[in-house]
Structures are given as structure tokens and as C-alpha cells.
């Protein structure tokens, strides 16, 4: 049985390796988990002893099949609970991540499967992230960070790369929610900020940081 902390490490390694398609460097893991590189080194050794990760010098840390299963199962629980909290307990999308960080460590497989069935087997969590099913399958939707869109491009917000309360509250004040249509008006090469139209608001200025963290499904404009 993995401990809570081991599950958090496996989850972090999963997300880094998935994003970069490479082994996770120790310092990236430390940064993501907000801890010291020396603690990461110790933990990685422990995870390798349990055969949940492989660690080769200069190649970073990768998950074994078993480590990957643990990570995906933890993510599944996290996202199902987020969905439950928003849909049934009226939490807002910026309030659920920290609570789900606790709930994701509940062991009972029966509880998780019943929760999944109760919710109607949802495919995406309140932040637009895919929820793995019981066998660990999930569909990643194709999306681009807003900062990669050229001027004139149109799309719809389908996810966020940052589920922090601060970011989600900011988006809410700007009227930028999942499903909101956006159109890039002007790009400012100086700091890569952007002016966009969103829904029925025009001339919204967004920083590069914000644009990096908004996942957009591009609308095909070819007629
Ligand atoms: Zn979350």
C-alpha cells in the first residue's frame, strides 16, 4: 500500500513525464511538490525499491507500469471527488482542489466505483481535466495554451493548467470559464501579453502567465 506521500510523488512524476515525454528531473519534482531536492532523492530511492519508478542517472525518473497505475488511480479519485463537490455540494471550481487532495487518498475501491456510478461516469472534472475510468483509460482532449494562438484565431476554453484558487478566482472575475468562446485580437511581442474578446466582453488584456494556463480548443476557421 502506498502512503499518501508516495502517492503524491507518483502523481507528480506522472504529470511531469506526461507533459515533457521525458524522465522527470529531481528538481522538477521538488518544485512541483514544494520540497527540497534532497527529500526527493530519498523518496525516489524508496519508490525505486518498491519497483514503482525507474531512476537512471542523467535520464530522470520514470514510472513503472505499477507506479503508473497507482498514479492514475489517485488522479481518478481526485477528479471524481472534485466533480462530486462541485455538482452535489455546491462548492465552486476554485474551492475543490485542496479538499480533493485529501479525499484522493481514500483506499476503498468500492467507494470510488460507486461514486463514479453515482455521478454517471463523468469524463471531465470541473477544471476540464479527463477522469480516468476504472481500467485507467482516459481521453485527453486536444488543446493549445492560449499563448500559442495567432492573432485572429478563435477557440473555446476547455481547461486550465493551474487549478489554484488564485488563478480560478482571477478567471471568474474576468468572465473566463470553461466553455467561454475567445478570440485573439492583438499580440504584444514585447511581453507576449494579449488582447482578446471573450463571449460578449471585448478588449480584455491578459498576461503571458494567464495565457499559458488557459487550454483552448481551436475553432476551425477554414470556410
Ligand atoms: Zn484538482
Short mmCIF file of N, CA and C in Angstrom, two decimals, residues 76 80 83 113 115-124 131 133-134:
data_model
loop_
_atom_site.label_atom_id
_atom_site.label_comp_id
_atom_site.label_asym_id
_atom_site.label_seq_id
_atom_site.Cartn_x
_atom_site.Cartn_y
_atom_site.Cartn_z
N UNK A 76 -7.68 9.60 -10.62
CA UNK A 76 -9.11 9.28 -10.83
C UNK A 76 -9.94 9.69 -9.62
N UNK A 80 -12.80 12.66 -9.54
CA UNK A 80 -14.19 12.28 -9.23
C UNK A 80 -14.70 13.08 -8.04
N UNK A 83 -15.50 16.60 -8.99
CA UNK A 83 -16.77 16.64 -9.70
C UNK A 83 -17.93 16.59 -8.70
N UNK A 113 -15.72 3.33 -7.00
CA UNK A 113 -16.55 2.86 -8.12
C UNK A 113 -18.01 3.26 -7.95
N UNK A 115 -19.01 5.93 -6.31
CA UNK A 115 -19.03 7.37 -6.55
C UNK A 115 -19.09 7.64 -8.05
N UNK A 116 -18.25 6.93 -8.80
CA UNK A 116 -18.20 7.08 -10.26
C UNK A 116 -19.57 6.79 -10.87
N UNK A 117 -20.20 5.70 -10.42
CA UNK A 117 -21.51 5.32 -10.96
C UNK A 117 -22.57 6.36 -10.55
N UNK A 118 -22.52 6.79 -9.29
CA UNK A 118 -23.47 7.78 -8.78
C UNK A 118 -23.40 9.07 -9.61
N UNK A 119 -22.19 9.43 -10.02
CA UNK A 119 -22.01 10.67 -10.78
C UNK A 119 -22.31 10.48 -12.26
N UNK A 120 -22.58 9.22 -12.67
CA UNK A 120 -22.88 8.96 -14.09
C UNK A 120 -21.63 8.84 -14.94
N UNK A 121 -20.53 8.36 -14.35
CA UNK A 121 -19.26 8.15 -15.07
C UNK A 121 -18.82 9.39 -15.84
N UNK A 122 -18.60 10.50 -15.13
CA UNK A 122 -18.20 11.73 -15.82
C UNK A 122 -16.84 11.58 -16.50
N UNK A 123 -16.67 12.26 -17.62
CA UNK A 123 -15.42 12.14 -18.40
C UNK A 123 -14.42 13.25 -18.05
N UNK A 124 -14.91 14.40 -17.54
CA UNK A 124 -14.02 15.53 -17.26
C UNK A 124 -14.36 16.14 -15.90
N UNK A 131 -11.09 12.41 -16.57
CA UNK A 131 -11.17 11.50 -15.42
C UNK A 131 -10.94 10.07 -15.91
N UNK A 133 -11.16 6.13 -16.25
CA UNK A 133 -12.20 5.19 -15.84
C UNK A 133 -11.59 4.09 -14.97
N UNK A 134 -12.40 3.08 -14.63
CA UNK A 134 -11.96 2.05 -13.70
C UNK A 134 -10.72 1.31 -14.22
#
